[in-house]
PDB file of C-alpha atoms in Angstrom:
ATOM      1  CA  UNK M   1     115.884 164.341  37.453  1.00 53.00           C
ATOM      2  CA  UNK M   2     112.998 161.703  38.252  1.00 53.00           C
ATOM      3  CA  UNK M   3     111.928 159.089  35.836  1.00 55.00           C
ATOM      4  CA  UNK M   4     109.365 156.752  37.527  1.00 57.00           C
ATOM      5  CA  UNK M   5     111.926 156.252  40.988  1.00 57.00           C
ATOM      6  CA  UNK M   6     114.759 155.981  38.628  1.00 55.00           C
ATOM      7  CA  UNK M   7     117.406 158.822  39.570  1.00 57.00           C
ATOM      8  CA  UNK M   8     119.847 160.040  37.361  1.00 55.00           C
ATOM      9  CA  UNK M   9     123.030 161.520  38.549  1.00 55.00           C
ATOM     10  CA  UNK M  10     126.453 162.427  36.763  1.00 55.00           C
ATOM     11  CA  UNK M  11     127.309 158.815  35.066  1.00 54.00           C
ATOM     12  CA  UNK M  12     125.690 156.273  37.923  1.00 55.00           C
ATOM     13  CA  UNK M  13     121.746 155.376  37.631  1.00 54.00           C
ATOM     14  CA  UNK M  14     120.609 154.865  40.884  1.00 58.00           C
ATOM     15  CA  UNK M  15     117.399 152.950  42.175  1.00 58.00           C
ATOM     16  CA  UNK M  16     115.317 154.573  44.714  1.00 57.00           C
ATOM     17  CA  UNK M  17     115.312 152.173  47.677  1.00 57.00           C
ATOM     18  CA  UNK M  18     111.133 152.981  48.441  1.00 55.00           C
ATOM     19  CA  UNK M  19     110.818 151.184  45.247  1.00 54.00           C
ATOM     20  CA  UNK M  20     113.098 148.464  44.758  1.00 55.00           C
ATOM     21  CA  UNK M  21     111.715 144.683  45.535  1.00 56.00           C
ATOM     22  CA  UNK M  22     114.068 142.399  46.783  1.00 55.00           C
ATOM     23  CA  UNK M  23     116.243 140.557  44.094  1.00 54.00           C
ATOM     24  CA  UNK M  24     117.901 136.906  44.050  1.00 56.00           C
ATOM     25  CA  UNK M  25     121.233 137.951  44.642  1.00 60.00           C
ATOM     26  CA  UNK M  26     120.160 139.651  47.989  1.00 55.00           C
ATOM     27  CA  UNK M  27     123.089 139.080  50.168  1.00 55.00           C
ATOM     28  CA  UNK M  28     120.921 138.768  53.209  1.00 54.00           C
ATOM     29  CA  UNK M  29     119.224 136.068  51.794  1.00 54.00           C
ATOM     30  CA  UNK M  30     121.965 134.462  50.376  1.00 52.00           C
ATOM     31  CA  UNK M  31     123.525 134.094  53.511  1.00 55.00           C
ATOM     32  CA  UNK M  32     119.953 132.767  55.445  1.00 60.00           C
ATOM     33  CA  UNK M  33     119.870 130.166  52.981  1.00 58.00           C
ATOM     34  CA  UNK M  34     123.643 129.170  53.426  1.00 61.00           C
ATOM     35  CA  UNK M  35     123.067 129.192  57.148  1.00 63.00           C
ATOM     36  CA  UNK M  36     120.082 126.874  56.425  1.00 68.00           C
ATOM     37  CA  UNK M  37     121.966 124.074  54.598  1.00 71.00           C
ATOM     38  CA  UNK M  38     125.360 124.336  56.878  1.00 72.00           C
ATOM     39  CA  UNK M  39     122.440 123.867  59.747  1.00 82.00           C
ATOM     40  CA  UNK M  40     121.763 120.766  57.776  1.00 86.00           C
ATOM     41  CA  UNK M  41     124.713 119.618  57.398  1.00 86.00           C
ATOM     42  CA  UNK M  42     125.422 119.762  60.858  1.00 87.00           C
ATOM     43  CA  UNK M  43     122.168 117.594  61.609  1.00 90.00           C
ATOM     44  CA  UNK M  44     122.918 114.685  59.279  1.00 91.00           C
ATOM     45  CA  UNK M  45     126.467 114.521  60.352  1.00 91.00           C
ATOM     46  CA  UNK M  46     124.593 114.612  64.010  1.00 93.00           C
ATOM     47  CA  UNK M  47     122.948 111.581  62.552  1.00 95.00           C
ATOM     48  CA  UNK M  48     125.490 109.468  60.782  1.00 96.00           C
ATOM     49  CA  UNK M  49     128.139 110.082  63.349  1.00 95.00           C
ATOM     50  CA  UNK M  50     127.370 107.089  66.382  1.00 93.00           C
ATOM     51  CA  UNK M  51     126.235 104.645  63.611  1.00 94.00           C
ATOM     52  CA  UNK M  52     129.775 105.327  61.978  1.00 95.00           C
ATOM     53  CA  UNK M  53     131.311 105.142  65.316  1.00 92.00           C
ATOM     54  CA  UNK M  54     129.014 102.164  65.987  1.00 89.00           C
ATOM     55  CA  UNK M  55     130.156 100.006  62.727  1.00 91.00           C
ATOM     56  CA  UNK M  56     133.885 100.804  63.682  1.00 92.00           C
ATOM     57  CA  UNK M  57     133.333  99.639  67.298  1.00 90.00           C
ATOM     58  CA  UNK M  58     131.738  95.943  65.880  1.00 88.00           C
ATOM     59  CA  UNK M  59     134.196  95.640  63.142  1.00 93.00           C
ATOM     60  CA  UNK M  60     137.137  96.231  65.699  1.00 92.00           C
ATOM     61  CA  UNK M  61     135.642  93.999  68.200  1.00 90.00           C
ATOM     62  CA  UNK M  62     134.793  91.188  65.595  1.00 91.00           C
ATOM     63  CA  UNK M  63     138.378  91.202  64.414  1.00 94.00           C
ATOM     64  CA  UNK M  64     139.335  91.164  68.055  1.00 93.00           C
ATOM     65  CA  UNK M  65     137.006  87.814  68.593  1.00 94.00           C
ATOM     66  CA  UNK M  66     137.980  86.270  65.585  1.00 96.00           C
ATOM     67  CA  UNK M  67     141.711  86.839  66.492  1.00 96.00           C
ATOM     68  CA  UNK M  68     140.856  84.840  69.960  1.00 96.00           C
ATOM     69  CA  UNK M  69     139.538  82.360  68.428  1.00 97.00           C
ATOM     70  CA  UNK M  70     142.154  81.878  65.802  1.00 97.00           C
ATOM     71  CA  UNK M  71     145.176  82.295  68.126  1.00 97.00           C
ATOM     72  CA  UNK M  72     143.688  79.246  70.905  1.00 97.00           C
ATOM     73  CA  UNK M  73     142.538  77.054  67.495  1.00 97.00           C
ATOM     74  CA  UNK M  74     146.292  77.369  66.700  1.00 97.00           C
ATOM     75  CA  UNK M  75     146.927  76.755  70.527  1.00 96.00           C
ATOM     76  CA  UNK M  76     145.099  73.446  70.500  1.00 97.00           C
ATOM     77  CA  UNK M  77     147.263  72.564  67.603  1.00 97.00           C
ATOM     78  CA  UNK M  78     150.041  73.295  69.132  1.00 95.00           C
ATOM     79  CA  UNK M  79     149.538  71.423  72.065  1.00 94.00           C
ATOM     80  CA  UNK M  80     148.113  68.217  70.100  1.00 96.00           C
ATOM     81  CA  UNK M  81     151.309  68.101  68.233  1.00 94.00           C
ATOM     82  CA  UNK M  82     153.433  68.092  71.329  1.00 92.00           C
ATOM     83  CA  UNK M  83     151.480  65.553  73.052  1.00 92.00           C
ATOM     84  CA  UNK M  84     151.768  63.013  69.811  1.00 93.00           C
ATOM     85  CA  UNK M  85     155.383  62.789  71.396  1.00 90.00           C
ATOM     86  CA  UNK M  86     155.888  64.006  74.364  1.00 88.00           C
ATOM     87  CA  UNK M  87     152.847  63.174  77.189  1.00 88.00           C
ATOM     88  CA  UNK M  88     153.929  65.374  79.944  1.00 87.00           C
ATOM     89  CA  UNK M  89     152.312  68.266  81.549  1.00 83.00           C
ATOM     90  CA  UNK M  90     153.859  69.074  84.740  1.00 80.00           C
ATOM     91  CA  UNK M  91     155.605  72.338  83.831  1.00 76.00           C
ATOM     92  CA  UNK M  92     154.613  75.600  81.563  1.00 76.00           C
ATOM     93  CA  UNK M  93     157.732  75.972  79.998  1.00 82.00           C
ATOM     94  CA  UNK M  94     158.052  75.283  76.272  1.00 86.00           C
ATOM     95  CA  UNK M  95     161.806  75.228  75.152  1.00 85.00           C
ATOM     96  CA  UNK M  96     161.896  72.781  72.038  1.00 79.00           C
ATOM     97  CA  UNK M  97     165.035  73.593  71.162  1.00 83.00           C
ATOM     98  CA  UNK M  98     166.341  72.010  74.406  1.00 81.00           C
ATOM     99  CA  UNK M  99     165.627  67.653  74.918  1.00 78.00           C
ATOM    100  CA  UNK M 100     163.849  66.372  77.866  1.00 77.00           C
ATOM    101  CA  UNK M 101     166.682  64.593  79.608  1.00 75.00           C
ATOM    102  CA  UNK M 102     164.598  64.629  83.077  1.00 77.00           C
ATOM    103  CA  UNK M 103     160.608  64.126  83.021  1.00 78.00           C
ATOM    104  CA  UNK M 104     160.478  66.124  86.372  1.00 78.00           C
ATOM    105  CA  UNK M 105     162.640  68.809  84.951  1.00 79.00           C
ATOM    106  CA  UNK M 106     160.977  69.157  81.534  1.00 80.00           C
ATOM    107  CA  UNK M 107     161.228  72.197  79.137  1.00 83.00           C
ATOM    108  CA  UNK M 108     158.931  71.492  76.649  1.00 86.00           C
ATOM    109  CA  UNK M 109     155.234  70.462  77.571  1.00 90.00           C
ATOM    110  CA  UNK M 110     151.693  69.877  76.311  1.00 93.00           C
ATOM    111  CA  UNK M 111     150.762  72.902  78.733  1.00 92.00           C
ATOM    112  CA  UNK M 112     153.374  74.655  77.997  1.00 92.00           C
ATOM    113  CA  UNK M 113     153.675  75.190  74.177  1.00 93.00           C
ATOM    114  CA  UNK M 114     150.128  75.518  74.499  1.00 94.00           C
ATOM    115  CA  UNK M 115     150.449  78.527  76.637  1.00 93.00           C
ATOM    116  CA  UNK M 116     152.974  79.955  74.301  1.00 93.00           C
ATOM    117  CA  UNK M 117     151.419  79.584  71.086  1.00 94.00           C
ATOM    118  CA  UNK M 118     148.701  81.552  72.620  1.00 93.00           C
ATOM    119  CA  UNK M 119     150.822  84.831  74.467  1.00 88.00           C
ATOM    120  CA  UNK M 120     148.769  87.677  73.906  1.00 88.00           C
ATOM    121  CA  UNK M 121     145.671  85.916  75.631  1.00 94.00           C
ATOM    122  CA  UNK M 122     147.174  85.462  78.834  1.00 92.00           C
ATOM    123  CA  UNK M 123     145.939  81.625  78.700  1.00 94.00           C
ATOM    124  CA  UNK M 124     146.620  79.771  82.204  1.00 93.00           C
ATOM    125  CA  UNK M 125     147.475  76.146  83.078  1.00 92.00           C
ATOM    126  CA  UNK M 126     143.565  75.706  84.314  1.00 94.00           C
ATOM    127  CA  UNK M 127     142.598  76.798  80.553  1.00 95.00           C
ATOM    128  CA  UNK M 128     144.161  73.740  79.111  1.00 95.00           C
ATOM    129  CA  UNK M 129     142.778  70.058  79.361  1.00 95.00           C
ATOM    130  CA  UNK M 130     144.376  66.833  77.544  1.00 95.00           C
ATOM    131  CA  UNK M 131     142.713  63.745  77.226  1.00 94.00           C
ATOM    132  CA  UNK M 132     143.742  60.523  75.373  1.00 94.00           C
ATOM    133  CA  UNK M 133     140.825  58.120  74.460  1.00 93.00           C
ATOM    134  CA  UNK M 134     140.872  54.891  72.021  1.00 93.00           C
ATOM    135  CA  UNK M 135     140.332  55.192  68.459  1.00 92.00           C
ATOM    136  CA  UNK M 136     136.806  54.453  67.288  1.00 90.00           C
ATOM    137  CA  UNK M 137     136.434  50.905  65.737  1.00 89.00           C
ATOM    138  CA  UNK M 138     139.482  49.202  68.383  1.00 89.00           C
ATOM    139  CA  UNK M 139     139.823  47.528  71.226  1.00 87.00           C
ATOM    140  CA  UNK M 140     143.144  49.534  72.401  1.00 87.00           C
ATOM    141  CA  UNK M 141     143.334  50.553  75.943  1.00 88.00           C
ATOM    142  CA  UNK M 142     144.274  54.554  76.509  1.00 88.00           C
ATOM    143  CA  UNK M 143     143.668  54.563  80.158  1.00 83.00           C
ATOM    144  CA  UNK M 144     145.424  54.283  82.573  1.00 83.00           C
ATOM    145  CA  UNK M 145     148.349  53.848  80.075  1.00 88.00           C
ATOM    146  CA  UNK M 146     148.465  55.477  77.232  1.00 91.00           C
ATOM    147  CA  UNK M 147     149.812  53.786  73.847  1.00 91.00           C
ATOM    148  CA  UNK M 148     150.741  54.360  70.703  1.00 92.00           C
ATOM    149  CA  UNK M 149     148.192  55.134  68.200  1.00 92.00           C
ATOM    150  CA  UNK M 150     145.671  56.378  71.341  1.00 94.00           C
ATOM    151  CA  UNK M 151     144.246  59.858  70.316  1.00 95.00           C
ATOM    152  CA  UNK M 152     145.762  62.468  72.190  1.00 95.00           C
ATOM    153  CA  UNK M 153     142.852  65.863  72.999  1.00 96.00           C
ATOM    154  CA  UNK M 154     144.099  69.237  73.694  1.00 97.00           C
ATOM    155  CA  UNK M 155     140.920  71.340  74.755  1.00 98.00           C
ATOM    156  CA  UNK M 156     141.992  75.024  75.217  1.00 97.00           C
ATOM    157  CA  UNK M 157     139.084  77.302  76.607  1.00 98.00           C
ATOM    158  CA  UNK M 158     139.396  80.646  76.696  1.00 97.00           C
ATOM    159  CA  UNK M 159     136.824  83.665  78.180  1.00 95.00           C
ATOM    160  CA  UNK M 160     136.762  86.585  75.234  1.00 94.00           C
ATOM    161  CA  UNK M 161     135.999  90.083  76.795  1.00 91.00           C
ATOM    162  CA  UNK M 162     135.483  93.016  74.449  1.00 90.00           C
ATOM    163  CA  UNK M 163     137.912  96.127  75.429  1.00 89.00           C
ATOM    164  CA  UNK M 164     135.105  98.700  74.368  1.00 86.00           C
ATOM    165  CA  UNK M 165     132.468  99.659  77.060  1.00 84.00           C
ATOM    166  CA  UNK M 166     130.256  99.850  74.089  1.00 77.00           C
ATOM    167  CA  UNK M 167     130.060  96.188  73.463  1.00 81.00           C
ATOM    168  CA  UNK M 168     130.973  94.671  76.315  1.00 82.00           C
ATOM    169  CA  UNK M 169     127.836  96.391  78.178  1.00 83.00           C
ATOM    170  CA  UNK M 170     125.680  94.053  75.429  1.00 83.00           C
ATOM    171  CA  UNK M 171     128.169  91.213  75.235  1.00 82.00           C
ATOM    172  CA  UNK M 172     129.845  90.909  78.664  1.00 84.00           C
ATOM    173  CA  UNK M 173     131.998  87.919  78.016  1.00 90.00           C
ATOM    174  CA  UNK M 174     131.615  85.091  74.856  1.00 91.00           C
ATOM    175  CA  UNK M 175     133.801  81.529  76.139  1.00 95.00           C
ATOM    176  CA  UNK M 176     135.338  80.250  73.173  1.00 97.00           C
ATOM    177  CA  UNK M 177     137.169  77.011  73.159  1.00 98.00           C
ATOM    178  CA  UNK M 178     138.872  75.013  70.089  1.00 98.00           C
ATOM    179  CA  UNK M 179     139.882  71.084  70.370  1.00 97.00           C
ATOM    180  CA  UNK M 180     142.702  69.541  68.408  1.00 97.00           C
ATOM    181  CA  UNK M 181     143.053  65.498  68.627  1.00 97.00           C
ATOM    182  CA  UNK M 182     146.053  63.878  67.104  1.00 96.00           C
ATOM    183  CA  UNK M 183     147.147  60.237  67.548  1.00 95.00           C
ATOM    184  CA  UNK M 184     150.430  59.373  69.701  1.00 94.00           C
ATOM    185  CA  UNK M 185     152.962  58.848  67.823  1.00 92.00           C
ATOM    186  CA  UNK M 186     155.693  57.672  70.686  1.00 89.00           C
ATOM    187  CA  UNK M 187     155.458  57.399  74.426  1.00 89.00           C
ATOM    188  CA  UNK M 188     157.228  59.575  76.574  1.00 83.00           C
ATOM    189  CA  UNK M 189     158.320  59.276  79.417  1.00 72.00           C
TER     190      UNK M 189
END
């Protein structure tokens, strides 16, 4: 029978497809529409990805800078403590454990426990500088002999490249250098 593009059959009602409109829960359209916002998805993670990457880049580089900074700050110290008591810097060895029985066969020096406070920067000798100078205020002689209660300088200087080829094509190299002064506390040698 016909009623109006309505079929009937046995026990199913069936629409006749000339007159059906398309409905909501077309699963052509469905799927469009989901193809639409996984499309968008796609675009704003297109988006958001290099500035993530970016941030991750500067925040491992700044802790990288910082560490450099910290580790020849703490280098400087080193090396101002050493020279309160011990003026040499002839050799790069820095064995405190061991006394200095020999000033030309030292094993702990200024330049030396300098270095090593400082091993994963690769510091050299030539990044290292020690100065004594007078207190301010006295009329006590640090040059050419040094004396007690002179203030010993450790300058370390160190050139901070970033590892990323991100940053370091911006920021090719940043020199960083920390000072410690101390006074001398004894004269050696």
């Amino acid at each position: 029978r016909d009623l109006g593009g309505v079929q009937l059959g046995h026990d199913r009602v069936r629409q006749d497809p000339a007159l059906s409109t398309p409905s909501r829960r077309d699963p052509r359209r469905h799927r469009r529409s989901g193809d639409r916002q996984r499309g968008q998805g796609l675009v704003e993670f297109a988006l958001a990805f290099p500035v993530i990457v970016l941030l991750v880049v500067v925040f491992i580089e700044g802790g990288r800078a910082v560490y450099s900074y910290t580790s020849i700050t703490n280098a400087a110290r080193e090396g101002a403590r050493v020279a309160a008591v011990n003026q040499l810097t002839s050799s790069a060895e820095c064995d405190e454990s061991r006394p200095i029985e020999d000033p030309a066969d030292a094993h702990w020096t200024i330049t030396g426990c300098t270095i090593a406070a400082a091993t994963g920067l690769g510091l050299t000798p030539a990044d290292v500088s020690v100065s004594y100078a007078a207190p301010p205020g006295t009329t006590l002689s640090c040059s050419p002999t040094i004396h007690i209660g002179c203030i010993a300088s450790v300058t370390v200087t160190y050139a901070y490249a970033p590892s990323t080829p991100l940053v370091s094509g911006v920021l090719p190299s940043i020199s960083m250098t920390a000072t410690s002064q101390i006074p001398v506390e004894r004269v050696f040698p």
